Amino acid sequence: DLSSGINAEWPLQPGLVQSVCSLAVQTLNITKGTHNKKSGSFVRGCVAYCYITIPSILCHFTRLDLYLHSGQVALLNSSLVQCNSLFKEALSLIGEVPPTLTGTDGRQFSTEKRLIDWVSRYLASLVYVPDNPAQQPLHIFRWSYLHRLSYSTLLPLVF
């Protein structure tokens, strides 16, 4: 069903994003946790590829999961600006998630439990994001909190 975005996309895109994230993590392992100019540029390029590819994926939850995963990879590789951008994109996508989706069997199902699970993982990841010294403490958390106001109909139990 194209309208629900489940299994309606080109199946390689999510796999490509995951593979590129894997390359970034492997690069970190090869450099033993310390990037030089070349490896740092490569990793930022990998994360940038994820950032521009994820919006073309139709399934809302696949996009949410890949934004979170790519943000975690960026954080692991000390690409904090890209991590913040990926996390903010993910949060802004929550407003697009419909309250119900149609499964492959034609039945409607609620997205609330899956969305609550995703938000829990998102908030757990925010614990590891260092503050930007040029902004207020807990900037991303505050940004997340302010944006939840527009999604209150979808997430009444999360915050």
Backbone as a printed PyTorch tensor [residue, N CA C, xyz], in Angstrom:
tensor([[[ 0.8430, -1.1760,  0.0000],
         [ 0.0000,  0.0000,  0.0000],
         [ 0.8930,  1.2450,  0.0000]],

        [[ 0.8550,  1.9990, -1.0620],
         [ 1.6970,  3.1810, -1.1900],
         [ 1.3330,  4.2750, -0.2050]],

        [[ 0.0700,  4.4100,  0.1240],
         [-0.3490,  5.5000,  1.0030],
         [ 0.1950,  5.3350,  2.4150]],

        [[ 0.3850,  4.1220,  2.8820],
         [ 0.8770,  3.9290,  4.2400],
         [ 2.3890,  3.9560,  4.3100]],

        [[ 3.0530,  3.7730,  3.1980],
         [ 4.5080,  3.8260,  3.2010],
         [ 5.1630,  2.5490,  3.6860]],

        [[ 4.4280,  1.4790,  3.8360],
         [ 5.0050,  0.2230,  4.2860],
         [ 5.3640, -0.6190,  3.0730]],

        [[ 6.6140, -1.0090,  2.9610],
         [ 7.1200, -1.8480,  1.8800],
         [ 6.8550, -1.2570,  0.4920]],

        [[ 6.6840,  0.0510,  0.4090],
         [ 6.3660,  0.6570, -0.8720],
         [ 7.5640,  1.3730, -1.4850]],

        [[ 8.6950,  1.2940, -0.8140],
         [ 9.8550,  2.0440, -1.2820],
         [10.8580,  1.1310, -1.9700]],

        [[11.8290,  1.7690, -2.5410],
         [12.9310,  1.0310, -3.1180],
         [13.6500,  0.3510, -1.9730]],

        [[13.7150, -0.9710, -1.9250],
         [14.2050, -1.6710, -0.7350],
         [15.6880, -1.4800, -0.4370]],

        [[16.4590, -0.9430, -1.3640],
         [17.8900, -0.7850, -1.1190],
         [18.2370,  0.4300, -0.2760]],

        [[17.4240,  1.4580, -0.2930],
         [17.7690,  2.6950,  0.4020],
         [18.0510,  2.5160,  1.8890]],

        [[17.1650,  1.8860,  2.6610],
         [17.4830,  1.7050,  4.0840],
         [18.7520,  0.8730,  4.2950]],

        [[18.9410, -0.1420,  3.4750],
         [20.1450, -0.9680,  3.5840],
         [21.4060, -0.1960,  3.2510]],

        [[21.3160,  0.6940,  2.2700],
         [22.4680,  1.5260,  1.9190],
         [22.8210,  2.4730,  3.0560]],

        [[21.8270,  3.0700,  3.6740],
         [22.0850,  3.9730,  4.7980],
         [22.7330,  3.2020,  5.9380]],

        [[22.2370,  2.0150,  6.2320],
         [22.8340,  1.2100,  7.3030],
         [24.2620,  0.7960,  6.9580]],

        [[24.5070,  0.4720,  5.6960],
         [25.8600,  0.0910,  5.2760],
         [26.8280,  1.2590,  5.3920]],

        [[26.3750,  2.4500,  5.0310],
         [27.2270,  3.6330,  5.1420],
         [27.5130,  3.9390,  6.6110]],

        [[26.5310,  3.7630,  7.4690],
         [26.7700,  3.9350,  8.9110],
         [27.7870,  2.9100,  9.4080]],

        [[27.6690,  1.7020,  8.9140],
         [28.6270,  0.6580,  9.2810],
         [30.0430,  1.0300,  8.8330]],

        [[30.1680,  1.6060,  7.6390],
         [31.4750,  2.0760,  7.1630],
         [32.0610,  3.1300,  8.1030]],

        [[31.2190,  4.0350,  8.5720],
         [31.6920,  5.0810,  9.4790],
         [32.1910,  4.4890, 10.7930]],

        [[31.4810,  3.4860, 11.2980],
         [31.9020,  2.8400, 12.5460],
         [33.1790,  2.0280, 12.3190]],

        [[33.2670,  1.3420, 11.1990],
         [34.4880,  0.5920, 10.8770],
         [35.6860,  1.5240, 10.7480]],

        [[35.4730,  2.7010, 10.1750],
         [36.5470,  3.6860, 10.0580],
         [37.0210,  4.1240, 11.4410]],

        [[36.0810,  4.3120, 12.3510],
         [36.4500,  4.6710, 13.7240],
         [37.2850,  3.5620, 14.3600]],

        [[36.8990,  2.3110, 14.1140],
         [37.6550,  1.1840, 14.6580],
         [39.0580,  1.1000, 14.0580]],

        [[39.1650,  1.3190, 12.7640],
         [40.4630,  1.2520, 12.0920],
         [41.4050,  2.3380, 12.6190]],

        [[40.8510,  3.5250, 12.8740],
         [41.6760,  4.6280, 13.3730],
         [41.8570,  4.5710, 14.8910]],

        [[41.3630,  3.5080, 15.4970],
         [41.4560,  3.2970, 16.9490],
         [40.8720,  4.4730, 17.7530]],

        [[39.7860,  5.0210, 17.2380],
         [39.0540,  6.0570, 17.9560],
         [39.5460,  7.4720, 17.7590]],

        [[40.6080,  7.6580, 16.9960],
         [41.1470,  9.0020, 16.7670],
         [41.2230,  9.2560, 15.2680]],

        [[40.3450, 10.1140, 14.7860],
         [40.3280, 10.4140, 13.3500],
         [41.4270, 11.3920, 12.9830]],

        [[42.0190, 11.1700, 11.8190],
         [42.8860, 12.1860, 11.2290],
         [42.0200, 13.0010, 10.2740]],

        [[42.6140, 13.9390,  9.5770],
         [41.8330, 14.8120,  8.6930],
         [41.0970, 14.0090,  7.6190]],

        [[41.7750, 13.0290,  7.0490],
         [41.1950, 12.2310,  5.9620],
         [40.0430, 11.3440,  6.4570]],

        [[40.2640, 10.6480,  7.5580],
         [39.2150,  9.7500,  8.0610],
         [38.0350, 10.5430,  8.6150]],

        [[38.3160, 11.6890,  9.2410],
         [37.2280, 12.5300,  9.7460],
         [36.3530, 13.0530,  8.6200]],

        [[36.9960, 13.4600,  7.5250],
         [36.2390, 13.9350,  6.3610],
         [35.4060, 12.8110,  5.7570]],

        [[35.9860, 11.6120,  5.7170],
         [35.2560, 10.4630,  5.1750],
         [34.0110, 10.1710,  6.0130]],

        [[34.1700, 10.1690,  7.3230],
         [33.0420,  9.8730,  8.2120],
         [31.9700, 10.9520,  8.0830]],

        [[32.3620, 12.2050,  8.0330],
         [31.3720, 13.2760,  7.8570],
         [30.6590, 13.1390,  6.5200]],

        [[31.3750, 12.6900,  5.4980],
         [30.7460, 12.4260,  4.2010],
         [29.7360, 11.2900,  4.2840]],

        [[30.0840, 10.2550,  5.0470],
         [29.1480,  9.1350,  5.2440],
         [27.8690,  9.6150,  5.9260]],

        [[28.0260, 10.4100,  6.9770],
         [26.8630, 10.9080,  7.7110],
         [26.0560, 11.8610,  6.8270]],

        [[26.7270, 12.6690,  6.0220],
         [26.0190, 13.5700,  5.1020],
         [25.2100, 12.7660,  4.0910]],

        [[25.7740, 11.6510,  3.6090],
         [25.0290, 10.7810,  2.6850],
         [23.7360, 10.3020,  3.3570]],

        [[23.8440,  9.8900,  4.5990],
         [22.6540,  9.4330,  5.3250],
         [21.6280, 10.5600,  5.4350]],

        [[22.1060, 11.7430,  5.7740],
         [21.2270, 12.8960,  5.9690],
         [20.4360, 13.2300,  4.7030]],

        [[21.0770, 13.1160,  3.5460],
         [20.3610, 13.4630,  2.3090],
         [19.5660, 12.2940,  1.7260]],

        [[19.8810, 11.0660,  2.1310],
         [19.1860,  9.8980,  1.5940],
         [17.9270,  9.5460,  2.3850]],

        [[17.9580,  9.7120,  3.6720],
         [16.8410,  9.2960,  4.5290],
         [15.5090,  9.9490,  4.1320]],

        [[15.4550, 11.2310,  3.7800],
         [14.1470, 11.8110,  3.4270],
         [13.4550, 11.1540,  2.2280]],

        [[14.2020, 10.4610,  1.3800],
         [13.5860,  9.8180,  0.2200],
         [12.9320,  8.4860,  0.5610]],

        [[13.0690,  8.0390,  1.7890],
         [12.4500,  6.7830,  2.2340],
         [11.0100,  7.0860,  2.6470]],

        [[10.0870,  6.2640,  2.2080],
         [ 8.6650,  6.5440,  2.4140],
         [ 8.1500,  6.1770,  3.8030]],

        [[ 8.5940,  5.0750,  4.3570],
         [ 8.0700,  4.6030,  5.6490],
         [ 8.5370,  5.5220,  6.7780]],

        [[ 7.5850,  6.0830,  7.4990],
         [ 7.9000,  7.0150,  8.5800],
         [ 8.8110,  6.3920,  9.6310]],

        [[ 8.5120,  5.1790, 10.0430],
         [ 9.2870,  4.5590, 11.1130],
         [10.6800,  4.1580, 10.6510]],

        [[10.8140,  3.7820,  9.3960],
         [12.1440,  3.4940,  8.8640],
         [12.9770,  4.7630,  8.8880]],

        [[12.3750,  5.8720,  8.4900],
         [13.0920,  7.1530,  8.5240],
         [13.4660,  7.5340,  9.9510]],

        [[12.5210,  7.4160, 10.8750],
         [12.8140,  7.7400, 12.2700],
         [13.9780,  6.9030, 12.7960]],

        [[13.9180,  5.5930, 12.5550],
         [14.9790,  4.7030, 13.0360],
         [16.3250,  5.0350, 12.4090]],

        [[16.3250,  5.3550, 11.1170],
         [17.5890,  5.6620, 10.4490],
         [18.1440,  7.0190, 10.8690]],

        [[17.2800,  7.9930, 11.1010],
         [17.7630,  9.2760, 11.6300],
         [18.4220,  9.0670, 12.9940]],

        [[17.7730,  8.2970, 13.8390],
         [18.3240,  8.0400, 15.1760],
         [19.6420,  7.2850, 15.0670]],

        [[19.6650,  6.2390, 14.2620],
         [20.8770,  5.4320, 14.1030],
         [22.0190,  6.2640, 13.5210]],

        [[21.7320,  7.0390, 12.4930],
         [22.7650,  7.8770, 11.8700],
         [23.2550,  8.9430, 12.8420]],

        [[22.3530,  9.4940, 13.6380],
         [22.7460, 10.4680, 14.6590],
         [23.6510,  9.8490, 15.7050]],

        [[23.3540,  8.6100, 16.0900],
         [24.2000,  7.9140, 17.0570],
         [25.5830,  7.6390, 16.4750]],

        [[25.6290,  7.2880, 15.1930],
         [26.9180,  7.0660, 14.5230],
         [27.7020,  8.3740, 14.4540]],

        [[27.0220,  9.4710, 14.1370],
         [27.6830, 10.7810, 14.1060],
         [28.2270, 11.1340, 15.4880]],

        [[27.4400, 10.8810, 16.5250],
         [27.8740, 11.1460, 17.8930],
         [29.0930, 10.2960, 18.2530]],

        [[29.0500,  9.0350, 17.8930],
         [30.1640,  8.1280, 18.1620],
         [31.4550,  8.6120, 17.5090]],

        [[31.3120,  9.2380, 16.3370],
         [32.4650,  9.7270, 15.5860],
         [32.7630, 11.2010, 15.8640]],

        [[32.1720, 11.7560, 16.9090],
         [32.3910, 13.1440, 17.3410],
         [32.0040, 14.1750, 16.2810]],

        [[31.0230, 13.8530, 15.4700],
         [30.4740, 14.8100, 14.4950],
         [29.2120, 15.4140, 15.1040]],

        [[29.4190, 16.2890, 16.0810],
         [28.3010, 16.7760, 16.8900],
         [27.3220, 17.6470, 16.1140]],

        [[27.8060, 18.4460, 15.1810],
         [26.9050, 19.2870, 14.3910],
         [25.9670, 18.4010, 13.5720]],

        [[26.5130, 17.3600, 12.9560],
         [25.6830, 16.4590, 12.1670],
         [24.7490, 15.6540, 13.0660]],

        [[25.2260, 15.2700, 14.2290],
         [24.3750, 14.5570, 15.1880],
         [23.1660, 15.4070, 15.5480]],

        [[23.4050, 16.6810, 15.8800],
         [22.2980, 17.5820, 16.2250],
         [21.3160, 17.7200, 15.0720]],

        [[21.8290, 17.8610, 13.8610],
         [20.9550, 18.0130, 12.6960],
         [20.0990, 16.7740, 12.4730]],

        [[20.7020, 15.6000, 12.5860],
         [19.9570, 14.3500, 12.3970],
         [18.8970, 14.1820, 13.4810]],

        [[19.2530, 14.4760, 14.7260],
         [18.2910, 14.3390, 15.8170],
         [17.1350, 15.3310, 15.6580]],

        [[17.4270, 16.5500, 15.2110],
         [16.3540, 17.5290, 15.0090],
         [15.4510, 17.1310, 13.8450]],

        [[16.0360, 16.6100, 12.7760],
         [15.2250, 16.1310, 11.6450],
         [14.2950, 15.0170, 12.0970]],

        [[14.8270, 14.1130, 12.9100],
         [14.0110, 13.0000, 13.4020],
         [12.8380, 13.5230, 14.2170]],

        [[13.1220, 14.4550, 15.0850],
         [12.0590, 14.9840, 15.9270],
         [11.0010, 15.7070, 15.1070]],

        [[11.4290, 16.4390, 14.0930],
         [10.4470, 17.1450, 13.2650],
         [ 9.5990, 16.1760, 12.4410]],

        [[10.0940, 14.9770, 12.2180],
         [ 9.3520, 13.9670, 11.4550],
         [ 8.2040, 13.3610, 12.2680]],

        [[ 8.2700, 13.4350, 13.5730],
         [ 7.2230, 12.8400, 14.4100],
         [ 5.8470, 13.3890, 14.0410]],

        [[ 5.7810, 14.6600, 13.7080],
         [ 4.5040, 15.2630, 13.3420],
         [ 3.8850, 14.6860, 12.0820]],

        [[ 4.6980, 14.0150, 11.2650],
         [ 4.1910, 13.4140, 10.0260],
         [ 3.6770, 11.9870, 10.2230]],

        [[ 3.9750, 11.3940, 11.3620],
         [ 3.5540, 10.0110, 11.6010],
         [ 2.0420,  9.9900, 11.8430]],

        [[ 1.3070,  9.2630, 11.0170],
         [-0.1430,  9.2010, 11.2170],
         [-0.4840,  8.3700, 12.4520]],

        [[-1.6160,  8.6380, 13.0900],
         [-2.0040,  7.8770, 14.2860],
         [-2.2430,  6.3940, 14.0000]],

        [[-2.6330,  6.0760, 12.7530],
         [-2.8300,  4.6840, 12.3640],
         [-2.2380,  4.4550, 10.9810]],

        [[-1.8400,  3.2270, 10.7350],
         [-1.3530,  2.8070,  9.4200],
         [-2.0930,  1.5570,  8.9910]],

        [[-2.0680,  1.2900,  7.7120],
         [-2.6810,  0.0870,  7.1730],
         [-1.5870, -0.9460,  6.9450]],

        [[-1.7550, -2.1170,  7.5330],
         [-0.7790, -3.1910,  7.3630],
         [-0.9290, -3.8740,  6.0180]],

        [[-0.0340, -4.8020,  5.7310],
         [-0.0830, -5.5210,  4.4590],
         [-1.3300, -6.3920,  4.3470]],

        [[-1.9290, -6.7400,  5.5000],
         [-3.1550, -7.5360,  5.4910],
         [-4.4140, -6.6830,  5.3700]],

        [[-4.2450, -5.3580,  5.2840],
         [-5.3790, -4.4620,  5.1220],
         [-5.9620, -3.9380,  6.4170]],

        [[-5.4660, -4.4190,  7.5540],
         [-5.9880, -3.9700,  8.8450],
         [-5.2940, -2.6850,  9.2950]],

        [[-6.0450, -1.8650, 10.0050],
         [-5.5020, -0.6440, 10.5940],
         [-4.8310, -0.9900, 11.9230]],

        [[-3.7020, -0.3350, 12.2090],
         [-3.0800, -0.5210, 13.5170],
         [-2.5720,  0.8250, 14.0140]],

        [[-2.5590,  0.9680, 15.3250],
         [-2.1290,  2.2070, 15.9580],
         [-0.6060,  2.3130, 15.9250]],

        [[-0.1040,  3.5160, 15.7420],
         [ 1.3430,  3.7510, 15.7360],
         [ 1.8480,  4.2240, 17.1010]],

        [[ 0.9490,  4.3790, 18.0650],
         [ 1.3100,  4.9770, 19.3460],
         [ 2.4030,  4.2040, 20.0860]],

        [[ 2.2680,  2.8880, 20.2270],
         [ 3.2650,  2.1170, 20.9790],
         [ 4.6420,  2.1900, 20.3210]],

        [[ 4.6420,  2.0860, 19.0070],
         [ 5.9310,  2.1330, 18.3020],
         [ 6.5610,  3.5210, 18.4170]],

        [[ 5.7300,  4.5450, 18.3740],
         [ 6.2260,  5.9110, 18.4920],
         [ 6.7600,  6.1770, 19.9020]],

        [[ 6.0800,  5.6790, 20.9020],
         [ 6.5420,  5.8360, 22.2830],
         [ 7.8720,  5.1090, 22.4720]],

        [[ 8.0030,  3.9290, 21.8960],
         [ 9.2700,  3.2000, 21.9690],
         [10.3880,  4.0000, 21.3130]],

        [[10.1090,  4.5880, 20.1390],
         [11.1240,  5.3600, 19.4410],
         [11.5280,  6.5890, 20.2500]],

        [[10.5530,  7.3000, 20.8130],
         [10.8550,  8.5000, 21.5950],
         [11.6800,  8.1400, 22.8270]],

        [[11.4250,  7.0000, 23.4210],
         [12.2300,  6.5500, 24.5680],
         [13.6780,  6.3460, 24.1570]],

        [[13.8960,  5.7170, 23.0100],
         [15.2650,  5.5130, 22.5240],
         [15.9260,  6.8320, 22.1560]],

        [[15.1430,  7.7350, 21.5850],
         [15.6490,  9.0620, 21.2220],
         [16.1170,  9.8260, 22.4670]],

        [[15.2630,  9.8570, 23.4860],
         [15.6150, 10.5670, 24.7120],
         [16.8160,  9.9240, 25.4120]],

        [[16.9080,  8.6020, 25.3550],
         [18.0710,  7.9240, 25.9390],
         [19.3530,  8.3260, 25.2070]],

        [[19.2640,  8.5320, 23.9060],
         [20.4360,  8.9540, 23.1390],
         [20.8390, 10.3870, 23.4630]],

        [[19.8630, 11.2310, 23.7920],
         [20.1740, 12.6220, 24.1140],
         [21.0600, 12.7520, 25.3520]],

        [[21.0150, 11.7580, 26.2150],
         [21.8350, 11.7870, 27.4250],
         [23.3190, 11.9010, 27.0630]],

        [[23.7160, 11.3300, 25.9370],
         [25.1200, 11.2980, 25.5420],
         [25.5580, 12.4840, 24.6900]],

        [[24.6120, 13.3150, 24.2730],
         [24.9550, 14.4410, 23.4080],
         [25.4760, 15.5820, 24.2780]],

        [[26.7340, 15.9930, 24.0710],
         [27.2560, 17.1130, 24.8790],
         [26.6050, 18.4260, 24.4580]],

        [[26.5650, 19.3490, 25.3950],
         [25.9940, 20.6620, 25.1050],
         [26.9230, 21.4680, 24.2140]],

        [[26.3250, 22.2960, 23.3830],
         [27.0710, 23.2430, 22.5780],
         [27.3710, 24.4440, 23.4660]],

        [[28.6460, 24.8060, 23.6500],
         [28.9620, 25.9230, 24.5430],
         [28.3910, 27.2660, 24.0770]],

        [[28.0580, 27.3740, 22.7950],
         [27.5080, 28.6150, 22.2710],
         [26.0030, 28.7350, 22.5090]],

        [[25.3830, 27.6760, 23.0370],
         [23.9350, 27.6900, 23.2640],
         [23.6380, 27.3590, 24.7150]],

        [[22.3680, 27.4510, 25.0720],
         [21.9470, 27.1610, 26.4350],
         [22.2510, 25.7030, 26.7940]],

        [[22.4380, 25.4280, 28.0780],
         [22.5850, 24.0230, 28.4840],
         [21.3510, 23.2180, 28.0930]],

        [[21.5660, 21.9840, 27.7470],
         [20.5030, 21.0590, 27.3460],
         [19.7160, 21.5870, 26.1420]],

        [[20.4140, 22.1950, 25.1940],
         [19.7770, 22.8130, 24.0260],
         [18.8800, 21.8340, 23.2610]],

        [[19.4000, 20.6610, 22.9250],
         [18.5860, 19.7200, 22.1350],
         [17.3930, 19.2320, 22.9430]],

        [[17.5960, 18.9820, 24.2300],
         [16.4750, 18.5450, 25.0510],
         [15.4130, 19.6340, 25.1100]],

        [[15.8220, 20.8830, 25.2820],
         [14.8620, 21.9900, 25.2960],
         [14.1460, 22.0880, 23.9540]],

        [[14.9020, 21.9490, 22.8710],
         [14.3110, 21.9920, 21.5310],
         [13.2910, 20.8640, 21.3990]],

        [[13.6570, 19.6730, 21.8970],
         [12.7490, 18.5230, 21.8540],
         [11.4850, 18.8100, 22.6580]],

        [[11.6560, 19.3760, 23.8250],
         [10.5250, 19.6570, 24.6930],
         [ 9.5840, 20.6840, 24.0650]],

        [[10.1420, 21.7310, 23.4750],
         [ 9.3070, 22.7490, 22.8500],
         [ 8.5390, 22.1880, 21.6610]],

        [[ 9.1530, 21.3040, 20.8990],
         [ 8.4810, 20.7540, 19.7240],
         [ 7.4390, 19.7060, 20.0700]],

        [[ 7.5040, 19.1550, 21.2470],
         [ 6.4980, 18.1580, 21.6110],
         [ 5.1230, 18.7860, 21.7610]],

        [[ 5.0680, 20.0850, 21.9620],
         [ 3.7760, 20.7520, 22.0990],
         [ 2.9200, 20.5810, 20.8520]],

        [[ 3.5410, 20.5840, 19.6860],
         [ 2.7710, 20.4350, 18.4590],
         [ 2.4210, 18.9730, 18.1780]],

        [[ 2.9850, 18.0580, 18.9140],
         [ 2.7010, 16.6350, 18.7070],
         [ 1.9310, 16.0450, 19.8840]],

        [[ 1.3600, 16.8930, 20.7110],
         [ 0.7100, 16.4220, 21.9310],
         [-0.4270, 15.4400, 21.6490]],

        [[-1.0530, 15.5090, 20.5050],
         [-2.1190, 14.5520, 20.2140],
         [-1.5480, 13.1720, 19.9400]],

        [[-0.2900, 13.1120, 19.4630],
         [ 0.3230, 11.8110, 19.1770],
         [ 1.0270, 11.2060, 20.3780]],

        [[ 1.5520, 12.0440, 21.2660],
         [ 2.4050, 11.5460, 22.3460],
         [ 1.9340, 11.9650, 23.7280]],

        [[ 0.7000, 11.7130, 24.0970],
         [ 0.2360, 12.1980, 25.3990],
         [ 0.9170, 11.4830, 26.5690]],

        [[ 1.4500, 10.3050, 26.3720],
         [ 2.0030,  9.5300, 27.4760],
         [ 3.5080,  9.6420, 27.6230]],

        [[ 4.1890, 10.2330, 26.6510],
         [ 5.6400, 10.1930, 26.6470],
         [ 6.2530, 11.2060, 27.6050]],

        [[ 5.7860, 12.4520, 27.5620],
         [ 6.4250, 13.5040, 28.3590],
         [ 5.6660, 13.7600, 29.6320]]])
